[in-house]
Coordinates of C-alpha atoms in Angstrom, one line a residue:
M1 CA 0.0 0.1 0.1
F2 CA 1.4 3.5 -1.0
T3 CA 2.1 5.8 2.0
T4 CA 3.6 9.2 2.2
R5 CA 6.4 7.9 4.4
P6 CA 7.5 4.3 5.4
T7 CA 6.5 3.0 8.8
L8 CA 9.8 3.0 10.4
Q9 CA 11.1 -0.4 12.0
G10 CA 14.0 -1.3 14.2
T11 CA 15.1 -2.7 17.5
F12 CA 17.1 0.2 19.3
G13 CA 14.4 2.9 19.8
M14 CA 11.7 4.9 18.2
V15 CA 10.5 8.6 18.6
S16 CA 7.5 10.4 16.9
S17 CA 6.6 13.9 17.7
T18 CA 5.0 17.1 16.1
H19 CA 8.5 18.6 15.3
W20 CA 11.6 17.2 13.8
L21 CA 14.0 18.9 16.1
A22 CA 12.1 17.4 19.2
S23 CA 12.1 13.9 17.5
Q24 CA 15.8 14.1 16.7
S25 CA 16.7 15.4 20.1
A26 CA 14.9 12.5 21.8
M27 CA 16.6 10.1 19.4
A28 CA 20.0 11.6 20.4
V29 CA 19.3 11.0 24.2
L30 CA 18.3 7.3 23.2
E31 CA 21.7 7.2 21.4
G32 CA 23.5 8.4 24.4
G33 CA 22.2 5.6 26.6
G34 CA 19.0 7.3 28.0
N35 CA 15.7 5.8 28.2
A36 CA 12.2 6.6 26.8
Y37 CA 11.5 8.8 29.8
D38 CA 14.8 10.8 29.6
A39 CA 14.1 11.2 25.7
A40 CA 10.6 12.4 26.3
V41 CA 11.6 15.1 28.7
A42 CA 14.4 16.3 26.4
A43 CA 11.8 16.5 23.5
A44 CA 9.3 18.4 25.5
F45 CA 11.7 21.2 26.4
V46 CA 12.8 21.4 22.8
L47 CA 9.1 21.8 21.9
H48 CA 8.8 24.7 24.2
V49 CA 11.5 26.4 22.0
A50 CA 10.3 25.0 18.5
E51 CA 6.5 25.2 19.0
P52 CA 5.9 28.3 21.5
H53 CA 2.6 28.9 19.8
M54 CA 1.6 25.3 20.7
N55 CA 3.1 24.9 24.2
G56 CA 5.2 26.3 27.0
P57 CA 6.9 25.4 30.4
A58 CA 3.9 27.1 32.2
G59 CA 1.3 25.1 30.3
E60 CA 0.0 21.5 31.1
V61 CA 1.1 17.9 30.1
P62 CA -0.9 14.7 30.6
A63 CA 1.2 11.5 29.8
L64 CA 0.5 7.6 29.7
I65 CA 3.6 5.7 30.8
A66 CA 4.2 1.9 30.5
P67 CA 7.4 1.2 32.4
A68 CA 9.0 -2.2 31.3
G69 CA 7.3 -4.8 33.2
G70 CA 5.3 -2.4 35.1
P71 CA 1.6 -1.2 35.1
V72 CA 0.5 1.7 32.9
R73 CA 0.0 5.0 34.7
V74 CA -1.3 8.4 33.9
L75 CA 1.2 11.2 34.8
C76 CA -0.9 14.3 35.5
G77 CA 0.6 17.7 34.8
Q78 CA -2.7 19.4 34.7
G79 CA -2.7 22.2 37.4
P80 CA -5.9 23.2 39.2
A81 CA -7.8 26.6 39.4
P82 CA -6.0 28.9 42.0
A83 CA -7.5 29.3 45.5
G84 CA -8.9 32.7 44.4
A85 CA -10.5 31.5 41.2
S86 CA -14.1 31.4 42.2
T87 CA -17.1 32.1 39.9
G88 CA -18.1 34.8 42.3
H89 CA -14.9 36.6 41.6
Y90 CA -15.3 36.3 37.9
T91 CA -19.0 37.2 37.7
S92 CA -18.2 40.2 40.0
L93 CA -16.1 41.4 37.0
G94 CA -19.2 41.2 34.8
L95 CA -17.9 38.2 32.9
D96 CA -20.3 35.2 31.8
L97 CA -17.3 33.3 30.3
V98 CA -13.7 32.8 31.5
P99 CA -11.6 34.9 29.0
G100 CA -9.9 33.1 26.4
T101 CA -6.6 35.0 27.1
G102 CA -4.8 36.9 29.8
P103 CA -3.7 36.0 33.2
L104 CA -7.3 35.8 34.6
A105 CA -7.5 32.5 32.4
A106 CA -4.4 31.0 34.0
A107 CA -4.4 27.7 36.1
V108 CA -1.6 26.7 38.3
P109 CA 1.2 25.6 35.7
G110 CA 1.5 22.0 35.8
A111 CA 3.8 20.9 32.9
F112 CA 7.3 21.7 34.4
D113 CA 6.8 19.7 37.7
A114 CA 5.3 16.8 35.7
W115 CA 8.3 16.6 33.6
M116 CA 10.6 16.9 36.7
L117 CA 8.6 14.1 38.4
L118 CA 8.9 11.7 35.4
L119 CA 12.6 12.4 35.0
R120 CA 13.2 11.6 38.9
D121 CA 11.2 8.5 39.1
H122 CA 11.8 7.0 35.6
G123 CA 14.7 8.6 33.9
T124 CA 18.4 7.9 34.2
R125 CA 19.9 11.3 32.8
T126 CA 20.8 14.3 34.7
L127 CA 18.6 17.6 34.4
A128 CA 21.6 19.4 32.7
D129 CA 21.7 16.4 30.1
V130 CA 18.1 16.7 29.2
L131 CA 17.8 20.6 29.1
S132 CA 21.0 21.0 26.9
Y133 CA 19.1 20.6 23.6
A134 CA 16.6 23.3 24.5
I135 CA 19.1 25.7 25.9
G136 CA 21.1 25.1 22.6
Y137 CA 18.1 25.8 20.4
A138 CA 17.0 28.8 22.5
E139 CA 20.5 30.4 22.6
H140 CA 21.9 29.8 19.2
G141 CA 18.7 29.7 17.3
H142 CA 16.6 27.4 15.0
A143 CA 14.8 27.8 11.8
P144 CA 11.0 28.3 12.9
V145 CA 8.1 26.5 11.3
E146 CA 5.6 28.7 9.3
G147 CA 3.0 28.4 12.1
V148 CA 4.9 30.4 14.5
G149 CA 5.2 33.4 12.1
E150 CA 1.6 33.2 11.1
T151 CA 0.6 33.2 14.8
V152 CA 2.7 36.3 15.5
R153 CA 1.4 38.1 12.4
A154 CA -2.1 37.5 13.7
V155 CA -1.5 39.1 17.2
R156 CA 1.0 41.7 15.9
A157 CA -1.0 44.7 16.9
L158 CA -1.6 43.2 20.4
F159 CA 2.2 42.8 20.8
E160 CA 2.8 46.5 19.4
K161 CA 0.1 48.5 21.0
E162 CA -0.3 46.9 24.5
P163 CA 2.7 47.7 27.0
E164 CA 2.4 44.4 28.8
W165 CA 3.1 42.5 25.7
A166 CA 6.4 44.5 25.2
A167 CA 8.6 41.3 26.1
S168 CA 6.7 39.2 23.5
A169 CA 7.3 41.8 20.9
A170 CA 11.2 41.7 21.9
L171 CA 11.2 38.1 21.4
Y172 CA 8.9 37.3 18.5
L173 CA 9.0 40.8 16.6
P174 CA 12.7 41.6 16.6
G175 CA 13.6 44.5 14.4
G176 CA 9.7 44.7 13.7
R177 CA 9.9 41.3 11.7
P178 CA 8.0 38.1 12.7
P179 CA 9.6 34.8 12.6
A180 CA 10.1 33.2 9.2
P181 CA 11.6 30.2 7.8
G182 CA 15.2 30.7 6.8
R183 CA 16.0 33.2 9.6
L184 CA 17.1 31.9 12.9
M185 CA 14.7 32.4 15.8
R186 CA 16.3 32.7 19.4
N187 CA 14.9 32.9 22.7
P188 CA 18.0 34.0 24.9
V189 CA 15.9 34.9 27.9
L190 CA 14.6 31.3 28.2
A191 CA 18.0 29.8 27.8
A192 CA 19.3 32.2 30.5
T193 CA 16.2 31.0 32.7
W194 CA 17.3 27.4 32.3
R195 CA 21.0 28.0 32.9
R196 CA 20.2 29.8 36.1
L197 CA 17.9 27.0 37.3
L198 CA 20.7 24.5 36.6
A199 CA 23.2 26.7 38.5
E200 CA 20.8 27.1 41.6
A201 CA 19.9 23.5 41.4
A202 CA 23.7 22.3 41.3
A203 CA 24.3 24.6 44.5
A204 CA 21.7 22.3 46.3
G205 CA 24.1 19.5 46.3
P206 CA 25.5 16.6 44.3
G207 CA 23.2 13.8 43.1
R208 CA 20.7 13.5 40.1
E209 CA 17.7 13.3 42.1
T210 CA 18.8 16.1 44.6
R211 CA 19.1 18.5 41.7
I212 CA 15.7 17.6 40.0
E213 CA 14.0 18.2 43.4
A214 CA 15.8 21.5 43.7
A215 CA 14.4 22.5 40.4
R216 CA 11.1 21.6 41.4
R217 CA 11.4 23.9 44.5
I218 CA 12.8 26.6 42.6
W219 CA 9.9 26.6 40.1
R220 CA 7.3 26.7 42.8
E221 CA 9.1 28.8 45.4
G222 CA 12.2 30.5 43.9
F223 CA 12.9 33.1 41.1
I224 CA 10.6 31.5 38.5
A225 CA 7.7 31.4 41.1
E226 CA 8.2 35.0 41.9
A227 CA 8.4 36.0 38.3
L228 CA 5.1 34.1 37.4
V229 CA 3.2 35.8 40.4
R230 CA 4.4 39.1 39.3
A231 CA 3.0 38.4 35.7
A232 CA -0.3 37.1 37.0
A233 CA -0.8 40.2 39.1
R234 CA -0.2 42.5 36.0
P235 CA -3.7 43.6 34.6
T236 CA -3.7 42.6 30.8
L237 CA -6.1 43.0 28.0
D238 CA -8.1 39.8 27.5
T239 CA -10.8 38.5 25.2
S240 CA -13.5 40.5 27.3
G241 CA -12.1 43.6 26.0
E242 CA -10.9 44.8 29.5
H243 CA -7.8 44.5 31.4
H244 CA -7.8 42.0 34.2
A245 CA -5.2 40.6 36.7
G246 CA -5.1 36.9 37.4
T247 CA -5.8 35.0 40.7
L248 CA -2.5 32.9 40.8
T249 CA -0.5 33.5 44.0
G250 CA 2.8 32.1 45.4
D251 CA 0.9 29.8 47.8
D252 CA -1.0 28.2 44.7
L253 CA 2.5 27.6 43.3
A254 CA 3.9 26.4 46.4
R255 CA 1.2 23.9 47.0
Y256 CA 1.1 22.2 43.5
R257 CA 2.7 18.8 42.8
A258 CA 2.2 16.6 39.9
G259 CA 1.2 13.1 40.5
Y260 CA 0.3 9.8 39.0
E261 CA -3.0 8.2 38.6
D262 CA -4.7 4.9 37.3
P263 CA -5.8 5.2 33.6
V264 CA -9.4 4.6 32.2
T265 CA -9.3 1.4 30.3
Y266 CA -11.6 -0.2 27.9
D267 CA -11.2 -3.6 26.2
W268 CA -12.3 -3.8 22.6
N269 CA -11.6 -6.6 20.1
G270 CA -8.5 -7.9 21.7
W271 CA -7.1 -4.5 22.5
T272 CA -7.1 -2.5 25.8
V273 CA -7.1 1.1 25.3
C274 CA -5.8 3.4 28.2
K275 CA -6.8 7.0 28.6
P276 CA -6.4 9.7 31.3
G277 CA -9.5 10.2 33.5
P278 CA -12.5 12.5 33.0
W279 CA -10.6 15.6 34.0
S280 CA -9.5 15.3 30.4
Q281 CA -11.7 14.3 27.5
G282 CA -9.9 10.9 27.3
P283 CA -12.7 8.6 28.1
V284 CA -14.4 9.9 24.9
L285 CA -12.2 7.6 22.8
A286 CA -13.4 4.6 24.9
Q287 CA -16.9 5.6 24.7
Q288 CA -16.8 5.7 21.0
L289 CA -15.3 2.2 20.9
A290 CA -18.1 1.0 23.4
L291 CA -20.7 2.4 21.0
L292 CA -19.6 0.2 18.2
P293 CA -21.8 -2.5 17.3
A294 CA -20.3 -6.1 17.3
E295 CA -20.3 -6.1 13.5
P296 CA -19.7 -2.6 12.3
P297 CA -20.0 -1.6 8.7
E298 CA -16.8 -2.2 6.7
Y299 CA -14.0 0.2 7.3
G300 CA -14.0 3.4 5.4
T301 CA -17.4 3.0 3.8
P302 CA -20.1 5.6 3.9
D303 CA -22.0 3.6 6.4
H304 CA -18.9 3.5 8.6
V305 CA -18.1 7.2 8.5
H306 CA -21.7 8.0 9.2
L307 CA -21.9 5.8 12.3
L308 CA -18.5 7.0 13.6
I309 CA -19.8 10.6 13.2
E310 CA -23.3 9.8 15.1
N311 CA -21.3 7.9 17.9
S312 CA -18.9 11.0 18.3
K313 CA -21.9 13.1 18.9
L314 CA -23.0 10.8 21.7
A315 CA -19.9 10.6 23.5
M316 CA -19.1 14.3 23.3
A317 CA -22.5 15.0 24.7
D318 CA -21.8 12.8 27.6
R319 CA -18.5 14.6 28.0
E320 CA -20.4 18.0 28.3
A321 CA -22.9 16.6 30.8
W322 CA -20.5 14.4 33.0
Y323 CA -17.0 15.0 32.6
G324 CA -15.0 17.1 35.1
D325 CA -12.6 17.0 38.0
A326 CA -15.3 15.8 40.5
T327 CA -13.6 12.9 42.3
G328 CA -16.0 10.0 42.7
D329 CA -18.8 11.8 41.0
V330 CA -18.2 11.0 37.3
P331 CA -19.9 7.8 36.4
V332 CA -17.2 6.5 34.1
R333 CA -17.9 2.7 34.8
T334 CA -21.5 3.1 33.8
L335 CA -20.6 5.4 30.6
L336 CA -18.5 2.4 29.5
S337 CA -20.8 -0.4 30.5
D338 CA -22.6 -2.7 27.9
D339 CA -26.0 -1.9 28.9
Y340 CA -25.7 1.7 28.8
N341 CA -24.2 1.7 25.5
A342 CA -26.6 -0.6 24.0
A343 CA -29.2 1.9 24.8
R344 CA -27.4 4.7 23.5
R345 CA -26.4 2.8 20.3
A346 CA -30.2 2.7 19.5
L347 CA -30.3 6.4 19.2
V348 CA -28.2 6.3 16.0
G349 CA -30.4 6.2 12.9
D350 CA -29.9 6.6 9.2
D351 CA -29.9 10.3 9.1
A352 CA -27.7 13.0 10.8
S353 CA -28.7 14.2 14.3
Y354 CA -28.5 17.9 15.2
E355 CA -29.2 17.6 18.9
L356 CA -26.9 17.4 22.1
R357 CA -28.2 14.1 23.4
P358 CA -26.4 13.1 26.7
G359 CA -27.5 10.0 28.6
S360 CA -28.8 9.4 32.0
P361 CA -26.2 6.9 33.6
D362 CA -27.5 5.2 36.8
G363 CA -30.8 7.1 36.2
R364 CA -29.1 10.5 36.7
T365 CA -30.4 13.5 35.1
P366 CA -27.9 15.4 32.9
R367 CA -27.3 19.1 33.1
L368 CA -25.7 21.1 30.3
A369 CA -24.4 24.5 30.4
R370 CA -26.4 27.3 28.8
H371 CA -24.1 27.5 25.7
R372 CA -24.1 29.5 22.6
D373 CA -25.5 27.6 19.7
A374 CA -24.3 30.1 16.9
K375 CA -23.5 28.1 13.8
R376 CA -20.2 28.9 12.1
G377 CA -20.9 28.1 8.4
D378 CA -17.3 28.2 7.2
G379 CA -15.6 26.9 10.4
R380 CA -14.2 30.2 11.3
R381 CA -15.1 32.1 14.4
E382 CA -15.7 35.7 13.8
G383 CA -16.6 38.5 16.1
P384 CA -16.2 42.3 16.5
G385 CA -12.7 43.2 15.8
E386 CA -11.5 39.8 15.2
T387 CA -9.8 38.1 12.4
W388 CA -9.1 34.4 12.6
V389 CA -6.2 32.8 11.1
V390 CA -7.4 29.2 10.3
A391 CA -4.6 26.9 9.5
A392 CA -5.0 23.3 8.7
T393 CA -3.5 20.0 10.1
G394 CA -4.5 20.5 13.9
E395 CA -2.6 24.0 13.9
P396 CA -4.5 26.4 16.2
T397 CA -7.0 29.1 15.0
V398 CA -5.7 32.3 16.2
A399 CA -7.6 35.7 16.7
A400 CA -6.3 39.2 16.6
N401 CA -6.8 39.3 20.3
G402 CA -4.9 36.1 20.9
A403 CA -7.7 33.8 21.6
T404 CA -6.7 30.3 20.4
A405 CA -9.0 27.3 19.7
G406 CA -7.2 24.0 19.7
D407 CA -3.6 23.5 19.8
T408 CA -0.9 21.3 21.2
C409 CA 2.2 19.2 20.8
H410 CA 2.6 15.4 21.0
I411 CA 5.4 13.0 21.8
D412 CA 5.7 9.3 21.6
V413 CA 8.7 7.2 22.6
V414 CA 9.5 3.5 22.9
D415 CA 13.0 2.3 23.8
R416 CA 15.0 -1.0 23.5
W417 CA 13.9 -2.2 27.0
G418 CA 10.3 -1.7 26.4
N419 CA 9.6 1.5 28.1
M420 CA 6.8 3.5 26.4
I421 CA 5.2 6.9 26.8
S422 CA 2.5 9.0 25.0
A423 CA 2.5 12.6 26.1
M424 CA 0.5 15.6 25.2
P425 CA 2.2 19.1 26.2
S426 CA 0.1 22.2 25.6
G427 CA -0.8 25.6 27.0
G428 CA 1.4 28.5 27.7
W429 CA 0.9 29.9 24.2
L430 CA 3.0 32.9 23.0
Q431 CA -0.2 34.5 21.8
S432 CA -2.5 34.1 24.6
N433 CA -0.6 35.6 27.5
P434 CA 2.5 38.0 27.5
V435 CA 5.9 36.5 27.9
V436 CA 7.1 36.9 31.4
P437 CA 10.1 39.5 31.0
E438 CA 12.3 37.8 33.3
L439 CA 11.8 34.2 32.0
G440 CA 11.3 34.0 28.4
F441 CA 7.8 32.2 28.4
P442 CA 4.1 33.2 29.2
L443 CA 1.5 31.7 31.5
G444 CA -1.3 29.4 30.3
T445 CA -5.0 30.0 29.9
R446 CA -6.4 26.6 30.7
L447 CA -9.3 28.0 33.0
Q448 CA -11.2 29.2 29.9
M449 CA -12.2 25.5 29.5
T450 CA -14.4 25.8 32.7
W451 CA -17.9 27.2 33.1
L452 CA -18.9 30.1 35.4
E453 CA -22.5 28.6 35.7
P454 CA -22.4 26.7 39.2
G455 CA -23.4 23.1 39.6
L456 CA -21.7 21.6 36.5
P457 CA -19.1 18.8 36.5
N458 CA -16.8 21.4 34.8
S459 CA -17.7 24.4 36.8
L460 CA -14.7 26.8 37.8
T461 CA -13.8 25.6 41.3
P462 CA -10.7 26.7 43.3
G463 CA -8.4 23.5 43.6
R464 CA -10.2 21.6 40.8
R465 CA -8.5 20.9 37.4
P466 CA -10.3 22.3 34.5
R467 CA -11.5 19.5 32.1
A468 CA -9.0 19.7 29.3
T469 CA -9.2 18.4 25.8
L470 CA -5.5 17.1 26.3
S471 CA -5.8 13.2 25.6
P472 CA -2.8 10.8 25.0
S473 CA -3.3 7.2 24.3
L474 CA -1.8 3.8 24.9
A475 CA -3.0 0.5 23.8
L476 CA -2.3 -3.0 25.0
R477 CA -2.6 -6.4 23.5
G478 CA -2.8 -9.4 25.7
G479 CA -1.8 -7.1 28.8
E480 CA 1.4 -6.0 26.9
P481 CA 1.9 -2.4 25.8
V482 CA 2.1 -2.4 22.0
M483 CA 1.4 1.2 20.8
A484 CA 1.4 5.0 22.0
F485 CA -0.1 7.6 19.8
G486 CA -2.0 10.8 19.8
T487 CA -2.6 14.1 18.0
P488 CA -3.0 17.7 18.7
G489 CA -6.3 19.3 17.9
G490 CA -8.3 20.3 20.9
D491 CA -11.8 19.0 20.6
Q492 CA -10.9 17.0 17.7
Q493 CA -8.2 14.9 19.4
D494 CA -10.3 11.9 20.4
Q495 CA -12.1 12.0 17.1
W496 CA -8.9 11.9 15.0
Q497 CA -7.3 9.4 17.3
L498 CA -10.4 6.8 17.1
H499 CA -10.0 7.0 13.3
F500 CA -6.2 6.1 13.5
F501 CA -6.8 3.4 16.1
L502 CA -9.6 1.6 13.9
A503 CA -7.3 2.0 10.8
V504 CA -4.7 0.1 12.8
A505 CA -7.0 -2.6 14.3
L506 CA -9.1 -3.2 11.4
R507 CA -6.7 -3.2 8.5
P508 CA -4.0 -5.8 7.8
P509 CA -0.4 -5.3 8.9
V510 CA 2.5 -4.2 6.7
R511 CA 6.0 -5.9 6.7
G512 CA 4.9 -8.2 9.6
G513 CA 4.1 -5.0 11.8
L514 CA 1.2 -2.5 12.6
D515 CA 0.6 -0.2 9.6
L516 CA 1.0 2.8 11.5
Q517 CA 1.9 5.2 8.7
G518 CA -1.0 4.0 6.6
A519 CA -3.3 4.7 9.7
I520 CA -2.1 8.2 9.9
D521 CA -2.3 8.9 6.1
A522 CA -5.8 7.5 6.0
P523 CA -8.5 10.4 5.2
N524 CA -9.7 11.9 8.3
W525 CA -12.7 14.2 9.6
H526 CA -14.1 15.8 12.6
Q527 CA -17.6 17.1 13.8
E528 CA -18.3 20.0 16.0
G529 CA -21.9 19.4 17.3
F530 CA -21.2 20.3 20.7
P531 CA -20.0 23.4 22.7
A532 CA -16.3 24.0 22.1
S533 CA -14.0 23.7 24.9
F534 CA -12.3 26.9 24.1
H535 CA -13.6 30.5 24.3
P536 CA -16.1 31.7 23.1
R537 CA -17.7 28.0 23.6
T538 CA -19.6 27.9 20.3
A539 CA -21.2 24.7 18.7
R540 CA -21.8 23.8 15.2
P541 CA -24.7 21.4 15.1
G542 CA -24.8 18.8 12.3
S543 CA -21.3 19.6 11.2
V544 CA -18.8 17.4 9.7
T545 CA -15.6 18.6 8.0
V546 CA -13.9 16.1 5.8
E547 CA -10.7 15.8 3.8
S548 CA -11.4 15.8 0.2
R549 CA -9.6 12.6 -0.3
I550 CA -12.5 10.8 1.6
G551 CA -14.2 10.7 -1.9
E552 CA -17.2 12.1 -3.7
R553 CA -19.3 9.0 -2.9
T554 CA -18.8 9.4 0.8
I555 CA -19.4 13.2 0.7
G556 CA -22.6 12.7 -1.2
E557 CA -23.9 10.0 0.9
L558 CA -23.2 12.0 4.0
R559 CA -25.1 14.9 2.5
R560 CA -28.0 12.8 1.5
R561 CA -28.2 11.7 5.2
G562 CA -28.5 15.3 6.3
H563 CA -24.9 16.2 7.5
D564 CA -23.7 19.6 7.1
V565 CA -20.6 18.6 5.1
T566 CA -17.5 21.0 4.7
V567 CA -14.9 19.8 2.3
G568 CA -11.5 20.6 3.4
G569 CA -8.2 20.1 1.7
P570 CA -6.7 16.7 1.0
W571 CA -4.4 17.0 4.0
T572 CA -6.0 19.0 6.5
E573 CA -7.2 16.9 9.5
G574 CA -5.0 15.8 12.4
R575 CA -1.3 15.8 13.3
L576 CA -1.0 12.1 14.6
C577 CA 2.1 10.5 15.9
A578 CA 2.6 6.8 16.9
V579 CA 5.3 4.2 18.1
A580 CA 4.6 0.7 18.6
R581 CA 6.5 -2.5 20.0
D582 CA 5.8 -6.1 19.3
P583 CA 6.4 -7.9 22.7
E584 CA 6.9 -11.2 20.9
T585 CA 9.9 -10.2 18.7
G586 CA 10.9 -6.8 20.3
L587 CA 10.5 -5.2 16.9
L588 CA 9.7 -1.3 17.3
S589 CA 8.1 0.8 14.7
A590 CA 7.1 4.6 14.3
A591 CA 5.3 7.0 12.1
A592 CA 4.4 10.6 12.0
N593 CA 1.8 12.9 10.2
P594 CA 2.7 14.3 6.8
R595 CA 0.2 17.1 7.4
G596 CA 1.7 20.4 8.1
M597 CA 5.1 19.3 6.9
Q598 CA 6.7 19.3 10.5
G599 CA 6.0 16.2 12.3
Y600 CA 8.8 13.3 12.1
A601 CA 9.4 10.0 13.3
A602 CA 13.0 8.9 13.9
G603 CA 14.4 5.4 15.0
R604 CA 16.7 2.4 14.2

């Protein structure tokens, strides 16, 4: 079968990420004797430099890890709402939605501490080892991808007119010019931050773990924490059209610790799919699998696509009604049960549905937020004074005011010892909060995913994690980890990942292994018939956006069934990455997304 690239195969190590510099840096760590977790941490910090419009150190990261011979665990680097982030505080400011930009939307940053925890517990390299690649690219420069320049151009007026964005302009508009391919982009402030961190951590004493723990303390209580708190307290223009300060304090930073959790799992057709819990949207993938009939339509046919679209609507409706960081109060077991999904399956008919139809697990009554149902006919959000840059392939859509809808990075690694990781770093985008002048990176805006309406599973609540779209995946066969995968794309992540997984699971292998590249290359699509997770939280009922390669027959049949079909370019849906391992032979494989011309796999 023709694919855009080969599925890589080897026995030493495999990496796939959304940027070639991250993939090759991770591979260099493996070549130097590090394991999958050392490699993932190095790649993550490179992504902060190479994809700053997609992620940063003050953002978030969930990851699924499968240590060789050990259980699969979720590493949670999603910080909670600060203690002062009450709905009353926000509504007292005249707000009905959390802004999509500015410090008022900042949760407690979680990514840095999560990466340090992973390095301490499962890595083997020193902090200086894994940071060296990011420091080098930040200090000496790298050739930026087009998306960085497009993002900076979209928010140029903000950078140039608002005083609090001066540090952002200095970094990303040097000499008045946005980043562009062929010119080196540098971030010397970030390089200096990591060099100071390393120096202060080294002063704490010898030993790998001692210095990693010192770095964690510096982040939450030292010079980095102090700079983040100053940034949060600085009133900044946000999507409300007003200047607001944030609620993040030194106490919030000092209290936060990343941690480990058990994954949500679902068994399907000999596979076990592992996902983060309902503080993410991870169980949506499992719910879509649970909704499939015992004998689904033939893969890739119009009947198959229609069924997946309708199943996605049901699963996303349940996400809206039930998912959140409400410990013990999210009925995940019932949402994945046979009886519940048999009843839900009966709701899927021959025609497209335009309603948001959550279920009633355990007889409970669903409650949905009062959301805006404004239909966006061309897929572009538009509002007063807003111009949205709509890029393909899971790149963010960015407004002139910095609001961003769906965006992230991804890293998958498997090593020769059988360690595996799937990680989804995101948040802390250069366009959505000003660069902290002393640090070289901005705060995140993850609180925009919460509701100000009380009593919902995802209502803004101090100390609770906002329900994120971030959703890495890891799959097992016979109890053995065999595949790690994921994609950027906000609300689309678990739609695109489902299509990839089914393409792997339902199609024949190639060269004796999983057809990862063929599954990534397969035509993809997404629907938006639910409230978006990002400000301004709109929905597009009945929608489905497809790659033109899906074919006229399928497009015509979907329209005949009543779907509101938007036909995109041939390579416009998703930024998937994947690695795999055959437990019987030890054969490793990897593949990466050709869409966007920047994702790469590496391995041997």
